[in-house]
CSV table of C-alpha atoms in Angstrom, one decimal:
chain,number,residue,atom,x,y,z
T,777,UNK,CA,69.6,190.8,121.9
T,778,UNK,CA,68.7,192.4,118.5
T,779,UNK,CA,67.6,196.1,118.5
T,780,UNK,CA,64.8,197.8,116.6
T,781,UNK,CA,65.4,200.1,113.7
T,782,UNK,CA,64.5,203.1,116.0
T,783,UNK,CA,67.0,201.9,118.6
T,784,UNK,CA,69.9,201.4,116.1
T,785,UNK,CA,69.2,204.7,114.5
T,786,UNK,CA,69.3,206.5,117.8
T,787,UNK,CA,72.6,204.9,118.5
T,788,UNK,CA,74.1,205.8,115.2
T,789,UNK,CA,72.9,209.4,115.1
T,790,UNK,CA,75.1,210.2,118.0
T,791,UNK,CA,78.3,209.0,116.1
T,792,UNK,CA,80.8,211.6,115.7
T,793,UNK,CA,82.3,212.1,112.2
T,794,UNK,CA,84.9,211.8,111.0
T,795,UNK,CA,85.0,208.4,112.6
T,796,UNK,CA,88.1,207.5,114.7
T,797,UNK,CA,90.3,204.6,113.7
T,798,UNK,CA,93.8,203.9,112.3
T,799,UNK,CA,92.5,203.0,108.9
T,800,UNK,CA,89.3,205.0,108.7
T,801,UNK,CA,88.8,206.4,105.1
T,802,UNK,CA,88.1,210.0,104.5
T,803,UNK,CA,86.2,210.1,101.2
T,804,UNK,CA,84.8,206.6,101.1
T,805,UNK,CA,81.4,205.8,102.8
T,806,UNK,CA,81.9,204.1,106.3
T,807,UNK,CA,79.7,203.2,109.2
T,808,UNK,CA,80.4,203.5,112.9
T,809,UNK,CA,80.4,199.6,113.4
T,810,UNK,CA,79.7,196.4,111.8
T,811,UNK,CA,80.2,194.9,108.3
T,812,UNK,CA,78.9,196.6,105.0
T,813,UNK,CA,78.8,195.0,101.6
T,814,UNK,CA,76.7,195.2,98.5
T,815,UNK,CA,75.5,198.6,97.4
T,816,UNK,CA,71.7,198.3,97.0
T,817,UNK,CA,68.7,200.5,96.0
T,818,UNK,CA,70.7,203.2,94.2
T,819,UNK,CA,68.3,205.7,93.0
T,820,UNK,CA,68.0,209.4,92.1
T,821,UNK,CA,64.9,211.6,92.9
T,822,UNK,CA,64.4,215.3,93.1
T,823,UNK,CA,68.0,216.2,93.2
T,824,UNK,CA,68.9,213.6,95.8
T,825,UNK,CA,71.0,210.4,95.5
T,826,UNK,CA,69.8,207.5,97.6
T,827,UNK,CA,72.5,205.0,98.5
T,828,UNK,CA,71.7,201.7,100.3
T,829,UNK,CA,74.0,199.0,101.2
T,830,UNK,CA,74.0,195.6,103.1
T,831,UNK,CA,74.9,196.3,106.8
T,832,UNK,CA,75.3,194.0,109.7
T,833,UNK,CA,75.2,196.6,112.5
T,834,UNK,CA,76.3,194.2,115.3
T,835,UNK,CA,79.3,192.3,114.2
T,836,UNK,CA,81.8,192.0,111.3
T,837,UNK,CA,80.2,188.7,110.1
T,838,UNK,CA,77.9,188.0,107.0
T,839,UNK,CA,74.9,187.7,109.3
T,840,UNK,CA,72.0,189.8,110.4
T,841,UNK,CA,71.9,191.7,107.0
T,842,UNK,CA,70.1,195.0,107.3
T,843,UNK,CA,69.8,197.8,104.6
T,844,UNK,CA,71.9,200.8,105.5
T,845,UNK,CA,70.9,204.2,103.9
T,846,UNK,CA,72.9,207.3,103.2
T,847,UNK,CA,71.7,210.3,101.1
T,848,UNK,CA,73.5,213.1,99.3
T,849,UNK,CA,72.9,216.0,96.8
T,850,UNK,CA,76.4,216.4,95.6
T,851,UNK,CA,78.6,213.4,96.8
T,852,UNK,CA,80.4,215.7,99.1
T,853,UNK,CA,77.9,216.2,102.0
T,854,UNK,CA,76.1,213.3,103.3
T,855,UNK,CA,73.3,212.5,105.7
T,856,UNK,CA,74.8,210.2,108.5
T,857,UNK,CA,74.2,206.5,107.7
T,858,UNK,CA,71.1,204.9,109.2
T,859,UNK,CA,69.2,201.7,109.1
T,860,UNK,CA,66.3,201.7,106.7
T,861,UNK,CA,65.3,198.0,106.5
T,862,UNK,CA,65.7,195.3,109.1
T,863,UNK,CA,65.1,191.4,109.2
T,864,UNK,CA,62.2,191.8,111.6
T,865,UNK,CA,59.3,189.8,109.9
T,866,UNK,CA,58.5,186.4,108.7
T,867,UNK,CA,59.3,187.4,105.1
T,868,UNK,CA,62.9,188.3,105.8
T,869,UNK,CA,63.7,186.9,109.2
T,870,UNK,CA,67.2,185.6,108.2
T,871,UNK,CA,68.4,188.7,106.4
T,872,UNK,CA,67.4,191.5,104.1
T,873,UNK,CA,69.4,190.5,101.1
T,874,UNK,CA,70.3,192.7,98.0
T,875,UNK,CA,68.0,194.5,95.6
T,876,UNK,CA,67.0,197.7,93.9
T,877,UNK,CA,65.1,201.0,94.6
T,878,UNK,CA,62.6,202.8,92.4
T,879,UNK,CA,60.6,205.9,93.1
T,880,UNK,CA,56.9,205.4,92.1
T,881,UNK,CA,54.3,208.1,92.7
T,882,UNK,CA,56.9,209.9,94.9
T,883,UNK,CA,57.2,206.8,97.2
T,884,UNK,CA,60.4,204.8,97.4
T,885,UNK,CA,59.8,201.2,96.5
T,886,UNK,CA,62.5,198.8,97.5
T,887,UNK,CA,62.6,195.4,95.9
T,888,UNK,CA,64.8,193.0,97.9
T,889,UNK,CA,65.3,189.3,98.7
T,890,UNK,CA,64.2,188.2,102.1
T,891,UNK,CA,66.4,185.3,103.3
T,892,UNK,CA,64.0,182.8,105.1
T,893,UNK,CA,65.2,179.5,106.5
T,894,UNK,CA,62.9,177.0,108.0
T,895,UNK,CA,64.2,173.6,109.4
T,896,UNK,CA,67.3,174.0,107.2
T,897,UNK,CA,65.4,174.7,104.1
T,898,UNK,CA,65.9,178.1,102.4
T,899,UNK,CA,62.8,179.7,100.9
T,900,UNK,CA,63.7,182.9,99.0
T,901,UNK,CA,61.1,185.7,99.2
T,902,UNK,CA,61.2,188.5,96.7
T,903,UNK,CA,59.7,191.4,98.7
T,904,UNK,CA,58.8,195.0,98.3
T,905,UNK,CA,59.1,197.6,101.0
T,906,UNK,CA,57.4,201.0,100.4
T,907,UNK,CA,58.6,204.2,102.2
T,908,UNK,CA,57.0,207.6,102.4
T,909,UNK,CA,58.7,210.9,101.8
T,910,UNK,CA,59.9,211.0,105.4
T,911,UNK,CA,61.7,207.6,105.0
T,912,UNK,CA,59.1,206.0,107.2
T,913,UNK,CA,58.1,202.4,106.2
T,914,UNK,CA,54.5,202.2,105.0
T,915,UNK,CA,54.5,198.4,104.4
T,916,UNK,CA,56.3,195.6,103.1
T,917,UNK,CA,55.1,192.3,101.6
T,918,UNK,CA,56.2,189.4,99.6
T,919,UNK,CA,55.8,189.4,95.8
T,920,UNK,CA,57.3,186.1,94.9
T,921,UNK,CA,57.7,183.2,97.3
T,922,UNK,CA,59.7,180.1,96.4
T,923,UNK,CA,61.5,179.1,93.3
T,924,UNK,CA,60.5,178.3,89.7
T,925,UNK,CA,60.8,174.7,88.3
T,926,UNK,CA,64.3,173.8,87.2
T,927,UNK,CA,66.2,176.0,89.6
T,928,UNK,CA,67.6,175.8,93.1
T,929,UNK,CA,67.1,177.8,96.4
T,930,UNK,CA,69.7,180.3,95.2
T,931,UNK,CA,67.4,182.9,93.7
T,932,UNK,CA,68.1,186.5,94.8
T,933,UNK,CA,69.0,190.1,94.2
T,934,UNK,CA,66.0,191.5,92.2
T,935,UNK,CA,66.7,194.2,89.8
T,936,UNK,CA,63.6,196.2,88.9
T,937,UNK,CA,63.1,197.6,85.4
T,938,UNK,CA,60.2,198.7,83.1
T,939,UNK,CA,60.4,197.3,79.6
T,940,UNK,CA,57.8,198.6,77.0
T,941,UNK,CA,55.4,199.3,79.9
T,942,UNK,CA,55.8,195.9,81.5
T,943,UNK,CA,57.1,195.8,85.1
T,944,UNK,CA,60.1,193.3,85.1
T,945,UNK,CA,62.2,191.9,87.8
T,946,UNK,CA,65.5,190.1,87.0
T,947,UNK,CA,67.1,187.9,89.5
T,948,UNK,CA,70.4,186.0,89.9
T,949,UNK,CA,69.7,182.2,89.9
T,950,UNK,CA,71.3,178.8,89.8
T,951,UNK,CA,69.7,176.0,87.8
T,952,UNK,CA,69.3,172.4,88.7
T,953,UNK,CA,72.5,171.6,86.8
T,954,UNK,CA,74.3,174.1,89.2
T,955,UNK,CA,75.0,176.6,86.6
T,956,UNK,CA,74.6,180.4,87.1
T,957,UNK,CA,71.8,182.0,85.2
T,958,UNK,CA,69.6,185.2,85.2
T,959,UNK,CA,65.8,184.8,85.2
T,960,UNK,CA,63.0,187.3,84.8
T,961,UNK,CA,59.5,187.8,86.3
T,962,UNK,CA,57.0,190.2,84.8
T,963,UNK,CA,53.8,191.9,86.1
T,964,UNK,CA,51.1,194.1,84.9
T,965,UNK,CA,50.0,195.5,88.3
T,966,UNK,CA,53.1,195.1,90.6
T,967,UNK,CA,51.2,192.6,92.6
T,968,UNK,CA,50.9,189.4,90.6
T,969,UNK,CA,54.2,188.3,89.1
T,970,UNK,CA,54.6,185.6,86.6
T,971,UNK,CA,57.7,183.7,85.7
T,972,UNK,CA,58.7,184.9,82.2
T,973,UNK,CA,61.8,182.6,81.8
T,974,UNK,CA,65.5,182.5,81.6
T,975,UNK,CA,67.4,185.3,79.8
T,976,UNK,CA,69.1,183.3,77.1
T,977,UNK,CA,72.9,184.1,76.7
T,978,UNK,CA,75.9,182.4,75.1
T,979,UNK,CA,77.3,181.8,78.6
T,980,UNK,CA,76.0,178.3,79.0
T,981,UNK,CA,78.8,177.0,81.4
T,982,UNK,CA,79.9,180.0,83.3
T,983,UNK,CA,80.2,179.5,87.0
T,984,UNK,CA,77.7,178.0,89.6
T,985,UNK,CA,75.8,181.2,90.5
T,986,UNK,CA,75.2,184.7,89.1
T,987,UNK,CA,74.6,187.3,91.7
T,988,UNK,CA,73.3,190.9,91.5
T,989,UNK,CA,72.3,191.2,88.0
T,990,UNK,CA,71.7,194.7,86.4
T,991,UNK,CA,70.1,195.4,82.9
T,992,UNK,CA,70.6,198.8,81.6
T,993,UNK,CA,71.2,200.7,78.3
T,994,UNK,CA,74.5,202.6,78.0
T,995,UNK,CA,75.0,204.7,74.8
T,996,UNK,CA,72.7,202.5,72.8
T,997,UNK,CA,74.0,199.2,74.0
T,998,UNK,CA,72.2,197.0,76.4
T,999,UNK,CA,74.5,195.9,79.2
T,1000,UNK,CA,73.9,192.8,81.5
T,1001,UNK,CA,76.1,193.4,84.6
T,1002,UNK,CA,76.4,190.6,87.0
T,1003,UNK,CA,78.8,188.8,89.4
T,1004,UNK,CA,79.4,185.2,88.6
T,1005,UNK,CA,80.8,182.8,91.2
T,1006,UNK,CA,82.8,179.8,90.4
T,1007,UNK,CA,85.0,180.8,87.4
T,1008,UNK,CA,88.3,179.1,87.0
T,1009,UNK,CA,91.3,181.4,87.7
T,1010,UNK,CA,93.7,182.5,84.8
T,1011,UNK,CA,96.8,184.5,84.8
T,1012,UNK,CA,95.2,187.5,83.4
T,1013,UNK,CA,91.5,187.2,84.4
T,1014,UNK,CA,89.2,185.8,87.1
T,1015,UNK,CA,92.0,186.2,89.7
T,1016,UNK,CA,89.8,186.8,92.7
T,1017,UNK,CA,87.5,184.5,94.5
T,1018,UNK,CA,84.5,185.9,92.7
T,1019,UNK,CA,84.2,188.3,89.7
T,1020,UNK,CA,82.1,191.2,88.5
T,1021,UNK,CA,81.7,192.0,84.9
T,1022,UNK,CA,79.3,192.6,81.9
T,1023,UNK,CA,78.2,191.4,78.5
T,1024,UNK,CA,77.2,194.1,75.8
T,1025,UNK,CA,74.9,193.8,73.0
T,1026,UNK,CA,71.1,193.8,72.4
T,1027,UNK,CA,68.4,192.3,74.6
T,1028,UNK,CA,65.2,191.2,72.9
T,1029,UNK,CA,62.3,191.2,75.3
T,1030,UNK,CA,60.0,189.3,72.9
T,1031,UNK,CA,62.1,186.2,72.9
T,1032,UNK,CA,64.0,186.8,76.1
T,1033,UNK,CA,67.3,186.6,74.4
T,1034,UNK,CA,70.5,188.6,74.9
T,1035,UNK,CA,72.9,188.8,71.8
T,1036,UNK,CA,76.2,189.9,73.1
T,1037,UNK,CA,80.0,190.0,72.8
T,1038,UNK,CA,82.4,188.5,75.3
T,1039,UNK,CA,82.3,188.7,79.1
T,1040,UNK,CA,84.7,191.4,80.4
T,1041,UNK,CA,85.5,192.1,84.0
T,1042,UNK,CA,84.8,195.5,85.4
T,1043,UNK,CA,87.7,195.6,87.7
T,1044,UNK,CA,91.1,194.0,88.1
T,1045,UNK,CA,92.2,194.7,91.6
T,1046,UNK,CA,91.8,192.7,94.8
T,1047,UNK,CA,88.5,194.2,96.1
T,1048,UNK,CA,85.6,194.8,93.9
T,1049,UNK,CA,82.3,192.9,93.8
T,1050,UNK,CA,78.5,193.2,93.5
T,1051,UNK,CA,78.2,196.6,91.7
T,1052,UNK,CA,75.0,198.3,91.0
T,1053,UNK,CA,74.1,200.8,88.4
T,1054,UNK,CA,71.4,203.7,88.2
T,1055,UNK,CA,70.6,206.7,86.2
T,1056,UNK,CA,70.5,210.3,87.2
T,1057,UNK,CA,69.4,213.1,84.7
T,1058,UNK,CA,72.0,212.1,82.0
T,1059,UNK,CA,74.5,209.7,83.5
T,1060,UNK,CA,74.9,206.0,84.1
T,1061,UNK,CA,76.5,205.7,87.6
T,1062,UNK,CA,78.0,202.6,89.2
T,1063,UNK,CA,79.1,201.9,92.8
T,1064,UNK,CA,80.6,198.7,93.9
T,1065,UNK,CA,81.4,196.9,97.1
T,1066,UNK,CA,85.0,197.6,98.0
T,1067,UNK,CA,85.5,194.1,99.3
T,1068,UNK,CA,85.7,190.4,98.6
T,1069,UNK,CA,84.1,187.7,100.9
T,1070,UNK,CA,87.2,185.6,101.6
T,1071,UNK,CA,86.9,184.2,105.1
T,1072,UNK,CA,90.7,184.0,105.8
T,1073,UNK,CA,91.3,187.6,104.7
T,1074,UNK,CA,88.4,189.0,106.6
T,1075,UNK,CA,89.5,187.3,109.8
T,1076,UNK,CA,92.9,189.0,109.6
T,1077,UNK,CA,91.6,192.6,108.8
T,1078,UNK,CA,93.2,195.1,111.2
T,1079,UNK,CA,89.9,197.1,111.3
T,1080,UNK,CA,88.2,194.3,113.3
T,1081,UNK,CA,89.7,195.7,116.5
T,1082,UNK,CA,87.5,198.7,116.0
T,1083,UNK,CA,84.5,196.4,115.1
T,1084,UNK,CA,84.1,197.6,111.5
T,1085,UNK,CA,85.0,196.3,108.0
T,1086,UNK,CA,84.6,197.3,104.4
T,1087,UNK,CA,83.4,200.3,102.5
T,1088,UNK,CA,82.0,201.2,99.0
T,1089,UNK,CA,83.8,202.4,96.0
T,1090,UNK,CA,83.6,205.9,94.7
T,1091,UNK,CA,80.8,206.5,92.2
T,1092,UNK,CA,81.8,206.0,88.6
T,1093,UNK,CA,80.2,207.2,85.3
T,1094,UNK,CA,79.9,204.4,82.7
T,1095,UNK,CA,80.1,204.8,78.9
T,1096,UNK,CA,80.8,202.5,76.0
T,1097,UNK,CA,83.6,202.9,73.6
T,1098,UNK,CA,85.0,200.4,71.1
T,1099,UNK,CA,82.7,197.6,72.5
T,1100,UNK,CA,83.9,198.0,76.0
T,1101,UNK,CA,82.6,199.8,79.0
T,1102,UNK,CA,84.8,202.6,80.3
T,1103,UNK,CA,84.6,204.0,83.8
T,1104,UNK,CA,85.5,207.5,85.1
T,1105,UNK,CA,85.3,209.1,88.4
T,1106,UNK,CA,82.2,211.2,89.1
T,1107,UNK,CA,82.9,214.8,88.1
T,1108,UNK,CA,81.7,215.9,91.6
T,1109,UNK,CA,84.8,214.2,93.1
T,1110,UNK,CA,86.9,217.1,91.9
T,1111,UNK,CA,85.2,219.2,94.6
T,1112,UNK,CA,87.1,217.2,97.2
T,1113,UNK,CA,90.4,218.4,95.8
T,1114,UNK,CA,92.2,220.6,98.3
T,1115,UNK,CA,95.7,222.0,97.8
T,1116,UNK,CA,97.5,221.0,94.6
T,1117,UNK,CA,101.0,219.8,95.8
T,1118,UNK,CA,102.5,218.9,92.7
T,1119,UNK,CA,102.2,220.1,89.0
T,1120,UNK,CA,104.8,219.2,86.4
T,1121,UNK,CA,104.4,219.4,82.6
T,1122,UNK,CA,106.5,218.3,79.6
T,1123,UNK,CA,109.2,216.5,81.5
T,1124,UNK,CA,111.7,214.1,79.9
T,1125,UNK,CA,113.1,211.6,82.6
T,1126,UNK,CA,113.8,208.1,83.7
T,1127,UNK,CA,113.1,208.7,87.3
T,1128,UNK,CA,111.0,210.9,89.5
T,1129,UNK,CA,110.4,211.1,93.2
T,1130,UNK,CA,108.4,213.1,95.6
T,1131,UNK,CA,107.6,212.7,99.4
T,1132,UNK,CA,104.2,213.6,100.7
T,1133,UNK,CA,103.1,214.0,104.3
T,1134,UNK,CA,99.6,212.8,103.6
T,1135,UNK,CA,97.8,209.7,102.5
T,1136,UNK,CA,94.7,211.1,101.0
T,1137,UNK,CA,95.5,212.0,97.5
T,1138,UNK,CA,94.4,212.2,93.8
T,1139,UNK,CA,97.2,211.5,91.4
T,1140,UNK,CA,97.0,212.2,87.6
T,1141,UNK,CA,99.7,211.3,85.1
T,1142,UNK,CA,99.5,211.7,81.3
T,1143,UNK,CA,102.6,210.2,79.8
T,1144,UNK,CA,104.4,208.5,76.9
T,1145,UNK,CA,106.5,205.4,77.8
T,1146,UNK,CA,108.7,203.5,75.6
T,1147,UNK,CA,109.9,200.6,77.9
T,1148,UNK,CA,108.9,198.9,81.1
T,1149,UNK,CA,107.5,201.4,83.7
T,1150,UNK,CA,106.9,201.4,87.5
T,1151,UNK,CA,104.9,203.7,89.6
T,1152,UNK,CA,105.6,203.0,93.2
T,1153,UNK,CA,103.6,204.1,96.4
T,1154,UNK,CA,106.2,203.6,99.1
T,1155,UNK,CA,105.1,203.7,102.8
T,1156,UNK,CA,108.6,203.6,104.5
T,1157,UNK,CA,109.4,199.9,104.2
T,1158,UNK,CA,106.1,198.9,102.5
T,1159,UNK,CA,105.2,199.3,98.9
T,1160,UNK,CA,102.4,199.2,96.3
T,1161,UNK,CA,103.8,198.8,92.8
T,1162,UNK,CA,101.9,199.4,89.5
T,1163,UNK,CA,104.1,197.9,86.8
T,1164,UNK,CA,103.6,198.1,83.0
T,1165,UNK,CA,105.3,195.6,80.8
T,1166,UNK,CA,105.6,197.3,77.4
T,1167,UNK,CA,106.5,194.4,75.2
T,1168,UNK,CA,103.6,192.2,76.4
T,1169,UNK,CA,101.3,195.1,77.1
T,1170,UNK,CA,100.6,193.8,80.6
T,1171,UNK,CA,99.7,195.8,83.8
T,1172,UNK,CA,100.6,194.4,87.2
T,1173,UNK,CA,99.4,195.6,90.6
T,1174,UNK,CA,101.9,194.2,93.1
T,1175,UNK,CA,100.9,194.0,96.9
T,1176,UNK,CA,103.6,191.6,97.9
T,1177,UNK,CA,105.5,194.2,99.8
T,1178,UNK,CA,102.6,195.0,102.3
T,1179,UNK,CA,102.6,193.5,105.8
T,1180,UNK,CA,98.8,193.4,106.4
T,1181,UNK,CA,95.8,192.6,104.4
T,1182,UNK,CA,95.9,191.4,100.7
T,1183,UNK,CA,99.3,190.1,99.6
T,1184,UNK,CA,99.9,189.1,96.0
T,1185,UNK,CA,99.7,190.4,92.4
T,1186,UNK,CA,96.9,191.0,89.9
T,1187,UNK,CA,97.6,191.1,86.2
T,1188,UNK,CA,95.7,192.3,83.1
T,1189,UNK,CA,96.2,192.4,79.4
T,1190,UNK,CA,95.6,195.9,78.3
T,1191,UNK,CA,93.1,196.4,75.4
T,1192,UNK,CA,95.1,199.4,74.2
T,1193,UNK,CA,98.6,198.9,72.9
T,1194,UNK,CA,100.2,201.5,75.2
T,1195,UNK,CA,100.0,203.2,78.6
T,1196,UNK,CA,98.8,206.7,78.2
T,1197,UNK,CA,97.4,207.7,81.6
T,1198,UNK,CA,97.1,206.8,85.2
T,1199,UNK,CA,94.6,208.3,87.7
T,1200,UNK,CA,94.9,207.2,91.3
T,1201,UNK,CA,92.7,207.9,94.3
T,1202,UNK,CA,94.5,207.1,97.5
T,1203,UNK,CA,92.5,207.1,100.7
T,1204,UNK,CA,93.7,205.9,104.1
T,1205,UNK,CA,93.1,202.4,103.4
T,1206,UNK,CA,91.7,202.2,99.8
T,1207,UNK,CA,93.2,202.6,96.3
T,1208,UNK,CA,91.3,203.1,93.1
T,1209,UNK,CA,93.2,203.2,89.8
T,1210,UNK,CA,91.9,204.2,86.4
T,1211,UNK,CA,94.2,203.4,83.5
T,1212,UNK,CA,93.9,205.1,80.1
T,1213,UNK,CA,90.8,207.1,81.0
T,1214,UNK,CA,89.1,204.2,82.6
T,1215,UNK,CA,89.7,201.4,80.0
T,1216,UNK,CA,91.0,199.4,83.1
T,1217,UNK,CA,90.3,199.9,86.7
T,1218,UNK,CA,92.0,198.3,89.6
T,1219,UNK,CA,90.4,198.6,93.1
T,1220,UNK,CA,91.8,197.5,96.5
T,1221,UNK,CA,92.0,198.0,100.1
T,1222,UNK,CA,95.4,198.1,101.9
T,1223,UNK,CA,96.7,198.7,105.4
T,1224,UNK,CA,100.2,200.2,105.2
T,1225,UNK,CA,101.3,201.7,108.5
T,1226,UNK,CA,103.0,204.9,107.6
T,1227,UNK,CA,101.0,208.0,106.9
T,1228,UNK,CA,103.7,209.4,104.7
T,1229,UNK,CA,104.0,208.2,101.1
T,1230,UNK,CA,106.9,208.5,98.7
T,1231,UNK,CA,105.7,208.6,95.1
T,1232,UNK,CA,108.5,207.1,92.9
T,1233,UNK,CA,108.5,206.6,89.0
T,1234,UNK,CA,111.0,204.7,87.2
T,1235,UNK,CA,111.5,203.2,83.7
T,1236,UNK,CA,114.1,201.3,81.7
T,1237,UNK,CA,114.3,204.2,79.2
T,1238,UNK,CA,113.5,207.9,79.2
T,1239,UNK,CA,109.8,208.6,79.2
T,1240,UNK,CA,107.8,211.8,78.7
T,1241,UNK,CA,105.5,213.2,81.5
T,1242,UNK,CA,103.1,215.4,79.6
T,1243,UNK,CA,101.4,216.2,82.9
T,1244,UNK,CA,101.9,215.1,86.5
T,1245,UNK,CA,99.5,216.5,89.1
T,1246,UNK,CA,98.8,215.6,92.7
T,1247,UNK,CA,96.2,217.0,95.1
T,1248,UNK,CA,95.5,216.6,98.7
T,1249,UNK,CA,92.0,215.3,99.2
T,1250,UNK,CA,89.4,216.4,101.7
T,1251,UNK,CA,87.0,214.0,103.4
T,1252,UNK,CA,83.2,213.7,103.1
T,1253,UNK,CA,81.1,216.1,105.3
T,1254,UNK,CA,78.3,214.3,107.4
T,1255,UNK,CA,75.3,216.2,108.7
């Protein structure tokens, strides 16, 4: 029997943090039980960051999607997660799907897709839910019901934006030819919405569905960030089941056309999908789902025995350099650093090794390499290997020596012609890697058994470690 929002929140408010479990992360957002996925409704208002996410609070299945909610002022201290939006009406009875949040007249407006199925037919509802300053629901109602001519029932994930004083809503879509697209609706009063058309791009045949679109300006460039499904896998790109990436250029609202460069992926690890971006006072911040909806992998996750699965990525700041988006960890994350357990400078070596009795670390290397290079995280008999092939300028993340979870390799051709820096954030069951100050990122979950980690570096020739620093990391504080 399904529970009300009040009943669920009463239950979750009694949860004791840090949460218990063999693979519970310390500085990544997690919930007491159930499945979480897409970040939603990311917004900033009066010094507070509002983070929503898809949450099935009952089981670890992609069903019964609610909106979970967590709030922070500093990305260190958080309010305990709670349910904000539930599929409890005729306009969202089969799930509250993804969307965005915007504060208007000091009230939080959530734009989301209500999944509604009647007699096997899906009727997408693009809804609005309005909350007061005490996070109490004032009302929710449909804004757009059904689909425009020329498109299938796959119409979802509204991203709200104001362009030249016009209220705009962009949506991931699929046309009748089963090609992924982004479409736009516009309104003058937030009540009546008219179909404005498809955003024209050069990506005519690029997967069968585009999910979770974001349209935002970064350093003077318009960026369309979205998650295409159905791209053909290649050796150095599109290696996961689904992808997340962006095109950069200039969006012309008058003719609804986006002039852009190539599509680039945002992450090359095993687990990154459905990111969302938002602005605070002076930054563009992105959070992604640290997961990938692969049925066979989900069913084997070792966290299922504790009735939970997945987390969100660390928040990242986006900027544009040389026609590409670069990602860097939010500056506030440095406040989680605890004891510095390693600091080496200006070393010449072929190998380096250190054993650490902890698995929550930040690792920073600035280096000069002249041959093939490996950085190895060794958990007794299990290993994660980050390998750099200097001649071909290829980076390889190797998970083949892990016993549980993802098993395989991910490869990427680097845009720069050398490896200059590695920054790693190692949590109990997550790994986020930033290469060359965020030119490349690789994000993954992993489930090695040992809590001790041996950090090993090796190269075919001597290399220079300009700086090598490692910190223990503290966990989030929940209030």
